[in-house]
Each structure stands twice: as C-alpha cells, then as structure tokens.
Short mmCIF file of C-alpha atoms and ligand atoms in Angstrom, two decimals:
data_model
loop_
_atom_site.label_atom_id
_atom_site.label_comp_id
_atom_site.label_asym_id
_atom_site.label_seq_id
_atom_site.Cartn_x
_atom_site.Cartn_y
_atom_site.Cartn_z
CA UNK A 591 -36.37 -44.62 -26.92
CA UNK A 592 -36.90 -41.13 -26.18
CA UNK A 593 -34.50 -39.52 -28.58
CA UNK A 594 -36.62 -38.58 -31.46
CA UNK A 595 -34.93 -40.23 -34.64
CA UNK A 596 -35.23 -37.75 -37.56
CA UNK A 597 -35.61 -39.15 -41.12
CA UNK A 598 -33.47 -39.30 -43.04
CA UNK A 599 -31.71 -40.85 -39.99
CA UNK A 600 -28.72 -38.81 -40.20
CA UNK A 601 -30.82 -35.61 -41.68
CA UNK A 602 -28.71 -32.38 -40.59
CA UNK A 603 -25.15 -34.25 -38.86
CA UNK A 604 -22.23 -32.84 -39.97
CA UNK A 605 -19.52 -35.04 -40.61
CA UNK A 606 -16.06 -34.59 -41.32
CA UNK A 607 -14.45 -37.37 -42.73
CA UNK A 608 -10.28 -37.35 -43.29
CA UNK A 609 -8.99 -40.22 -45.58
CA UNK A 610 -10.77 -39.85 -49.19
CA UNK A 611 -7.70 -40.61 -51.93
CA UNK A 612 -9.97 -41.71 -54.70
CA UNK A 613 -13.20 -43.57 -55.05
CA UNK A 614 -11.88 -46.92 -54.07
CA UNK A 615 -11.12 -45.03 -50.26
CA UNK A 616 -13.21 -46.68 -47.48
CA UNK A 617 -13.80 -43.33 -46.39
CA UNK A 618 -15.10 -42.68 -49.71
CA UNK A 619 -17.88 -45.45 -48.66
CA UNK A 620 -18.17 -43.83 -45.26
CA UNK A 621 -19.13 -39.89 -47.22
CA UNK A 622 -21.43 -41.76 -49.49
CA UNK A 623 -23.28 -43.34 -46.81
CA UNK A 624 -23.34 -40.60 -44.75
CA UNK A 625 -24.18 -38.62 -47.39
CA UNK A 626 -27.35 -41.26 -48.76
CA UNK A 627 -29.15 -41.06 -44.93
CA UNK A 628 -29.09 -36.97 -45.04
CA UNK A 629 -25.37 -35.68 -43.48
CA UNK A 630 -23.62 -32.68 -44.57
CA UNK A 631 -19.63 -33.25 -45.26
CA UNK A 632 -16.77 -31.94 -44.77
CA UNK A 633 -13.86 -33.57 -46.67
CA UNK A 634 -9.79 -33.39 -47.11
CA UNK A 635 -7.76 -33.85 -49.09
CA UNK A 636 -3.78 -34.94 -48.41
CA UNK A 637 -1.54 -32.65 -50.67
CA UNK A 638 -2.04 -30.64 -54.17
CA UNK A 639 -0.74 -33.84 -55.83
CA UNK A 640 -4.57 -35.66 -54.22
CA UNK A 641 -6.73 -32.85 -54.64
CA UNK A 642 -8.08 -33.52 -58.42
CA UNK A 643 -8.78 -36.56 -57.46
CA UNK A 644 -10.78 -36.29 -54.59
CA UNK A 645 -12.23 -32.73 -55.67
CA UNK A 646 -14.63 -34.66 -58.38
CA UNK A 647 -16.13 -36.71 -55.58
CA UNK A 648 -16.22 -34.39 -52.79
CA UNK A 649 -18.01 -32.25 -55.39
CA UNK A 650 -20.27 -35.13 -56.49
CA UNK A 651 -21.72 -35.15 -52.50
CA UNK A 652 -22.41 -31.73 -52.32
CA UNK A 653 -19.22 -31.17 -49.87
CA UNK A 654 -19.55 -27.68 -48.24
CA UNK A 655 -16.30 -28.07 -46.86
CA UNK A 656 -13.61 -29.42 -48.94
CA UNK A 657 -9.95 -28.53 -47.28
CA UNK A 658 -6.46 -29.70 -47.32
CA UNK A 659 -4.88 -31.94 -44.31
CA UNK A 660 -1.59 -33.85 -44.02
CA UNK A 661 -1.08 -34.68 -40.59
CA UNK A 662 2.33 -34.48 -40.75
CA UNK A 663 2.09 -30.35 -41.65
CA UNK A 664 2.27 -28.38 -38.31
CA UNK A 665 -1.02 -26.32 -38.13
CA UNK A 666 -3.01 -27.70 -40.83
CA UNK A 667 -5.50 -30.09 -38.48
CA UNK A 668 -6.44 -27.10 -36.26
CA UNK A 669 -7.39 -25.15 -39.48
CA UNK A 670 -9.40 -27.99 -40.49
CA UNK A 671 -11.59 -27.90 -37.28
CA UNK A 672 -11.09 -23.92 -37.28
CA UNK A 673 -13.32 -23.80 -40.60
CA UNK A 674 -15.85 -26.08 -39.16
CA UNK A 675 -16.18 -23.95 -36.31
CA UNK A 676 -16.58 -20.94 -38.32
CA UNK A 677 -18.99 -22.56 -40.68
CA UNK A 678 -21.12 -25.36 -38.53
CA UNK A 679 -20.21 -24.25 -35.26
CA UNK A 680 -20.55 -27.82 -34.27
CA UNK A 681 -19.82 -31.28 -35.43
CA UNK A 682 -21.31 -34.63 -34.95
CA UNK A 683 -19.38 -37.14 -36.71
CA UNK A 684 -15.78 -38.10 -37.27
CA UNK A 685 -14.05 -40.56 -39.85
CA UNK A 686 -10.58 -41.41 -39.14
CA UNK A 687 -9.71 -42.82 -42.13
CA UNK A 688 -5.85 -42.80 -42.61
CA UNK A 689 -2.85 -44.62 -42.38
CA UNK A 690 0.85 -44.20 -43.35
CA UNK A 691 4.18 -46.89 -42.56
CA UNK A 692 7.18 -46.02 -44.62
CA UNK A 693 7.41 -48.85 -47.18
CA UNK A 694 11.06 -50.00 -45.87
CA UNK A 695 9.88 -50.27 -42.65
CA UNK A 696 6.32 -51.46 -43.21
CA UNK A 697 7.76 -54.56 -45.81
CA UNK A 698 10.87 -55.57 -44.09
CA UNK A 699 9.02 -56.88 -41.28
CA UNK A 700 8.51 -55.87 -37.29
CA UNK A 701 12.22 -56.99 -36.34
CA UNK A 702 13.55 -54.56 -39.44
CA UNK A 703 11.09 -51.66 -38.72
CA UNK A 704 13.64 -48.43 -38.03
CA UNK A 705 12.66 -46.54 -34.84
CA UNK A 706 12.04 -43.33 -36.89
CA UNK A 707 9.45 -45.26 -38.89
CA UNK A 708 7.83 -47.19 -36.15
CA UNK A 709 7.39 -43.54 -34.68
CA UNK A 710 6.10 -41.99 -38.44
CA UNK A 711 3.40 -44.74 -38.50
CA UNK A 712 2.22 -44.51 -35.17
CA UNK A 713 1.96 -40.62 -35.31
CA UNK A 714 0.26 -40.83 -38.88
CA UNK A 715 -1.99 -43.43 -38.12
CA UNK A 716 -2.41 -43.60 -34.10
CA UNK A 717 -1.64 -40.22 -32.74
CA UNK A 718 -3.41 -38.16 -35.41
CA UNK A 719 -6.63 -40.34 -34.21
CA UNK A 720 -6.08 -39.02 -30.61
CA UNK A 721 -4.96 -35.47 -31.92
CA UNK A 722 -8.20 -35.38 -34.21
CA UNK A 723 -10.69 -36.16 -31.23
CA UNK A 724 -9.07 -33.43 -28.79
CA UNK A 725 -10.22 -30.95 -31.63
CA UNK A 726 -13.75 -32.52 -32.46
CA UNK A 727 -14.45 -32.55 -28.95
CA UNK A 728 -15.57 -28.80 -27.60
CA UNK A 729 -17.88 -29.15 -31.09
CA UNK A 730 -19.72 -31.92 -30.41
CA UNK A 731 -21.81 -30.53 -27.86
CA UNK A 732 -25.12 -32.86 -28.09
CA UNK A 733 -22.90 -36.09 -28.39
CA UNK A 734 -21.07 -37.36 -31.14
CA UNK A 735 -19.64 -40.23 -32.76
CA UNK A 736 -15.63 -40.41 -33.92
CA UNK A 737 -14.70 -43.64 -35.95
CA UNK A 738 -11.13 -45.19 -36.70
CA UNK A 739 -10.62 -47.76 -39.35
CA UNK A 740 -8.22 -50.74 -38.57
CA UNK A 741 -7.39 -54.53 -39.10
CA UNK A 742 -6.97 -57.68 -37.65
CA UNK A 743 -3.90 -57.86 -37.95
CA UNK A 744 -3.93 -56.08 -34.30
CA UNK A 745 -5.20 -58.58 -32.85
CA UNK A 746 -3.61 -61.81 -34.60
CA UNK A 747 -1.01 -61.71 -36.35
CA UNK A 748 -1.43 -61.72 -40.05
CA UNK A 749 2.13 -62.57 -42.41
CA UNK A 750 2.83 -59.10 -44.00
CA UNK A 751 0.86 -56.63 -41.76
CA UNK A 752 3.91 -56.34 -39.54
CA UNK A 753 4.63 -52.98 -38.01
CA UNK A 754 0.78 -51.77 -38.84
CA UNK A 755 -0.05 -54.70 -36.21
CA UNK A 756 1.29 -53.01 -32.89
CA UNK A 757 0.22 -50.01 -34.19
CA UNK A 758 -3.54 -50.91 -35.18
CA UNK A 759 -3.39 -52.47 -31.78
CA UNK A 760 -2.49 -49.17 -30.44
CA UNK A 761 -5.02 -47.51 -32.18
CA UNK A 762 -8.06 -50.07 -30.91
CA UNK A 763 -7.07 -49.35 -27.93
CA UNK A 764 -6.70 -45.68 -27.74
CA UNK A 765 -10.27 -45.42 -28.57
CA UNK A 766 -11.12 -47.70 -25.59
CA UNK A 767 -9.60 -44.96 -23.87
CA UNK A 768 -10.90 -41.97 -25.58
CA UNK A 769 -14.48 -43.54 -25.00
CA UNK A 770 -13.94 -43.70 -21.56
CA UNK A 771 -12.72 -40.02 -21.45
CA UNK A 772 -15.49 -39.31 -23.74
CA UNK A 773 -18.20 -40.80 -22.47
CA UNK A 774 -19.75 -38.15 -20.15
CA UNK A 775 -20.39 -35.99 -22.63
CA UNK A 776 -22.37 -38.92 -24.72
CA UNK A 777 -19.73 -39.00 -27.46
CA UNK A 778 -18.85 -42.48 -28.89
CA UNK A 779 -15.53 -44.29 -30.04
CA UNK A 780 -15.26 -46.99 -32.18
CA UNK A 781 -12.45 -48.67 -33.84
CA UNK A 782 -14.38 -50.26 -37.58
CA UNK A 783 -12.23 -53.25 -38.63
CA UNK A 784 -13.27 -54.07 -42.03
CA UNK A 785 -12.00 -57.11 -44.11
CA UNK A 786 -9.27 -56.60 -46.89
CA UNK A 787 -10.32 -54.27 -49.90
CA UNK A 788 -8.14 -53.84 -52.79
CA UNK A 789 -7.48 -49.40 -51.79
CA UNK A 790 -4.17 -47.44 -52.64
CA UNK A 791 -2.98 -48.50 -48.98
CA UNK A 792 -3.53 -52.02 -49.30
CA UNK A 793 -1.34 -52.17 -52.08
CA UNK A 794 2.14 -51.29 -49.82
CA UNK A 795 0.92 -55.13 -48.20
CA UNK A 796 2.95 -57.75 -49.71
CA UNK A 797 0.77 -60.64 -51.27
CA UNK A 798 -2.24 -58.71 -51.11
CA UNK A 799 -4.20 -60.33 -53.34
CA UNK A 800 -3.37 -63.68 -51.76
CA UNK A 801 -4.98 -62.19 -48.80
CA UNK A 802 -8.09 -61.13 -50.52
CA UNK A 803 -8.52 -64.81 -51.98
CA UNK A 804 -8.20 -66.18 -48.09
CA UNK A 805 -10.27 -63.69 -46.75
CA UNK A 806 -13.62 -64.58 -49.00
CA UNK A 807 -12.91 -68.27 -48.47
CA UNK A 808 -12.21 -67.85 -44.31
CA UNK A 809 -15.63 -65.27 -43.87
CA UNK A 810 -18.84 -67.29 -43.22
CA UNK A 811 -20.92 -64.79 -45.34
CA UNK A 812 -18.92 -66.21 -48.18
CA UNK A 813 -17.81 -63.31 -49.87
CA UNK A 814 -15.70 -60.05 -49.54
CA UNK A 815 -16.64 -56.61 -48.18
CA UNK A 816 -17.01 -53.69 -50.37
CA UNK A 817 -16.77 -49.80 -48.87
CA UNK A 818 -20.58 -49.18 -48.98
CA UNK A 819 -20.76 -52.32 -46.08
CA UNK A 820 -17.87 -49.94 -44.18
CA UNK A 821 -19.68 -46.82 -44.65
CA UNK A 822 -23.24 -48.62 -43.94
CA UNK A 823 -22.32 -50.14 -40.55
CA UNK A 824 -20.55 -46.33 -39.61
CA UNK A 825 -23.55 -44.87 -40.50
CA UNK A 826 -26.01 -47.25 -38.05
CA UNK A 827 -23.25 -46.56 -35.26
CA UNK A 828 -23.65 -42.82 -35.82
CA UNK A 829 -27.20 -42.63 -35.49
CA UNK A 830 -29.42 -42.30 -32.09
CA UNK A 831 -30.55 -46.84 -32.39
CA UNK A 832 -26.95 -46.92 -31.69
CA UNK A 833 -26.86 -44.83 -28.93
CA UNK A 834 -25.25 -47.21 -26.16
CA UNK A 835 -22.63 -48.62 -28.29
CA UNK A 836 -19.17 -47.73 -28.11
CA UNK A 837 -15.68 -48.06 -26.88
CA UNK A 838 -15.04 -51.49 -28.67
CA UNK A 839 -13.64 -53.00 -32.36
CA UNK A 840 -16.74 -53.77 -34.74
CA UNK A 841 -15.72 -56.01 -37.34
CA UNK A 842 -16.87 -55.69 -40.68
CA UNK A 843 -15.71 -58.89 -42.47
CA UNK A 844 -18.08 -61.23 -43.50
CA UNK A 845 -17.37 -62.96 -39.91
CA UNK A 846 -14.08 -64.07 -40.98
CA UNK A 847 -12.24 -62.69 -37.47
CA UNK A 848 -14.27 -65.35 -35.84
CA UNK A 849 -12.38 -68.38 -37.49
CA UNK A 850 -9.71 -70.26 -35.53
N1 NAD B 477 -7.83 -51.65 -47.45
C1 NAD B 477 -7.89 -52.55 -46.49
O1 NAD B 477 -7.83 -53.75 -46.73
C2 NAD B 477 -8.07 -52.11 -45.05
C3 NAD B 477 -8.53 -53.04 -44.12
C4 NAD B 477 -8.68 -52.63 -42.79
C5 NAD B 477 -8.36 -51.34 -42.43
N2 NAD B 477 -7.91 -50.46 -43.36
C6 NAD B 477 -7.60 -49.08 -42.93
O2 NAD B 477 -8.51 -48.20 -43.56
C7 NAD B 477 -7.95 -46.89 -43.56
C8 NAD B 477 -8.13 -46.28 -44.95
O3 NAD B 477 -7.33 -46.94 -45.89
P1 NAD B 477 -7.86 -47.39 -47.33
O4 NAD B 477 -7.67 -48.85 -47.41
O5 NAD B 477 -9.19 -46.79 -47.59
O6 NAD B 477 -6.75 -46.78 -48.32
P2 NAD B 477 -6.63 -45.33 -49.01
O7 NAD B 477 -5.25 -45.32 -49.60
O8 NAD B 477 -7.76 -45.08 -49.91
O9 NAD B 477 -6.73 -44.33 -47.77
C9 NAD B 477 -5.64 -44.05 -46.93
C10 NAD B 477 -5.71 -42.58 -46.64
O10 NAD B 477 -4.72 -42.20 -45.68
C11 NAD B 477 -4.39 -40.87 -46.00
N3 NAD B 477 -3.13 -40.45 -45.36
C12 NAD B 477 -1.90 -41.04 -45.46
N4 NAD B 477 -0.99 -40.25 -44.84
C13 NAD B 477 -1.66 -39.17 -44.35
C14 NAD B 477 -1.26 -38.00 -43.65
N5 NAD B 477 0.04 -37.77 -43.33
N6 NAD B 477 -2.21 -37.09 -43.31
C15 NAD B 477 -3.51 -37.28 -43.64
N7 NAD B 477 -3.96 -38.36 -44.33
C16 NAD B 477 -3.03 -39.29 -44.67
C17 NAD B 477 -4.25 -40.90 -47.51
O11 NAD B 477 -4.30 -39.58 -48.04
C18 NAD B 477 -5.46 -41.72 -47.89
O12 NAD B 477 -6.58 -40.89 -48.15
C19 NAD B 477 -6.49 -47.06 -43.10
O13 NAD B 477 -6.43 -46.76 -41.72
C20 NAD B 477 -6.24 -48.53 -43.31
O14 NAD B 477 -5.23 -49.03 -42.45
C21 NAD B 477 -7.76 -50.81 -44.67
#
C-alpha cells in the first residue's frame, strides 16, 4: 500500500456526523469511535428541544463544531456544510445517521401508509442522504468516505418495518449510485446495516423487543450488537486499509442476515 497510514489511523479527518439524539444514538457510537482513532467532529443537533441532550456528549468529544440541523428546515443543511467550510475548509467523513416515518403511517402498515407520509419518510431518511453528499462533495477533495445507516428490513421483509422497508431499500441503493457518481474522485459510499438496538427510533417499531430476542438467537455470533461495533466497523471503512471498498450494504449483525 502506498498511502501512508497515519497513527492514530484516523489522526486529523474531520467528520461530521448528523443523527446524535442521546447516548444510546448509533451515531453516538460512530463520534466515539471516530473520535477514539484521532478524528475531529462536527456534530448536530435536531431542534432546541435535543440540544441539552446531545450538547453534554458533543462536549464530552471535544466537538469543535456543534450546530443545529432538521432536514426538514429550508436552509439549515447548507449552513451546516457552510461552517465546515469556513472552519475546516474540507471534510473527510460523513455519518448519515437519521431517520423519520410518521407514526400513523410507519405502524399501520405499507398498504395504510398515506402518500404524504411515504413522501416525509423518504425525504427525511432517503433524500436528505443524497442532499447531504451533493454538499460534502466539493470538500472532500483527497477522497472521502459518506456512510448511511439502514436495516434489513430492505431487503426481506421483516413484520413491523413496513414503510421504512421500500424506503431503506431506496436508500441502499442510492448509495450504489452515489458511489458510482463518486467514485472518480476516490470518495466511498456505504450503506452500514446494523442489527436491532434498543435507540429512541427503534422504539416507533411495534414488538421491538420481540425483535431484539430473535435477533440474538438468529445471529451466529450469538449475541446482539452494541453502537461501539457500528461505530468500529465505520471507522475501519473510513480509513486508507479500506481504501477499495465501497458502493455496497455491510452488515453489522452478528451474521444474522445470512440465515434463511
Ligand atoms: N436502532 C436500530 O435497531 C436500527 C437498526 C438499523 C438501522 N437503524 C438506523 O439507524 C439510524 C439511526 O437511528 P438510531 O436507531 O440510532 O435512533 P436515534 O433515535 O438515536 O437516531 C435517529 C436520529 O434521526 C434524527 N432525525 C429524525 N428526523 C430528523 C430530521 N428531520 N432532520 C435531521 N435529523 C433527524 C433524530 O434527531 C435522531 O438523532 C436510522 O437511520 C435508523 O433507521 C437503526
């Protein structure tokens, strides 16, 4: 390998990573990681109502950048990417780590699912990805790496996941796409699909908890993941030994995806 690999690996990257609600958040995992193998952060926060709760934590990894973004508020992503500009001038990670489904639409199942919230979930947690990446783009001018967390239930179906299914699916494979488009100027995609973990999303799932119990028993490694194994395996992907991966859905489940 001729890219020299600094230590710590990630010594000097900065990283902005959108989807910290508390300190059960995988992207919570994903900053500490990060954080652990020598990146510098920048993290948001969704709305007054989240900030002292993430504040603590983005203060507790010595955050230089700590800024409010709601995808849904016109304006607010470009001044996200505006103040990493100003302050960086560059960027060479990206954590995607957000999703939204209106809970009557998201429980009542994919026949029920109102067009107006089968269009709010896609642009919260589909679009935004592909919005996100237009931005991080012109700053990652020695390469980068963008991640997007989603589930298996894009793939197979899985009872409850219902509208997040097409739209995970979706999401997979718009970064197929955005790797291709992105792949000439040596920036990587991947779509992280990480086993159930009991986070503030997971509980809008119906019979969560029943899915928890499956998931341990179904994953050859016997047990469930935890955020640091999220933010761990982002963390390899984003450094130069992972430099020819990308494009595709890395699971992060104990191997349970693999079982009939
Ligand atoms: N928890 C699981 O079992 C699991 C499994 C696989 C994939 N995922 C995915 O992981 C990602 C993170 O979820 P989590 O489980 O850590 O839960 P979480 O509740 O901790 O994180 C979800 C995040 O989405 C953010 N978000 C929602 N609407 C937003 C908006 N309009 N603008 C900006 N941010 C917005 C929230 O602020 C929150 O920080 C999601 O994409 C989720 O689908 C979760």
């Amino acid at each position: 390998m001729q890219t020299p690999v600094p230590q710590p690996v990630l010594k000097g990257s900065k990283a902005l990573i959108v989807g910290v609600a508390n300190e059960h958040s995988i992207a919570y995992g994903c900053a500490k990681a990060f954080h652990e193998l020598g990146a510098d952060l920048a993290l948001t926060y969704l709305n007054d109502k989240a900030k002292p709760y993430v504040e603590p934590l983005a203060r507790a990894l010595e955050a230089p950048l700590f800024l409010p973004l709601d995808f849904a508020q016109p304006g607010q992503l470009e001044a996200v990417f505006a103040s990493i500009s100003r302050q960086w001038g560059q960027l060479d990670i990206l954590v995607h780590s957000a999703a939204f489904a209106p809970k009557d639409d998201l429980q009542g199942g994919l026949l029920n699912c109102s067009a107006e919230g089968f269009a709010k979930a896609m642009d919260i947690s589909c679009h935004s990805f592909i919005r996100m990446a237009k931005l991080a783009a012109p700053l990652m001018k020695e390469g980068g790496t963008m991640f997007t967390m989603t589930y298996h239930g894009a793939d197979k179906v899985i009872p409850n996941y219902n509208v997040m299914g097409p739209v995970k699916a979706a999401l997979e494979c718009a970064c197929r796409y955005l790797a291709f488009e992105l792949g000439n100027k040596k920036i990587r995609v991947h779509a992280i699909s990480p086993g159930p973990l009991k986070t503030r999303a997971a509980s809008g799932l119906k019979d969560f908890d029943r899915l928890l119990a499956e998931a341990a028993e179904r994953a050859p490694l016997g047990e469930l993941v935890d955020i640091m194994d999220v933010g761990f395996a982002c963390a390899y992907l984003a450094t130069p030994y992972a430099r020819r991966i990308t494009g595709g859905t890395v699971y992060v489940d104990g191997g349970a995806n693999i079982r009939a």
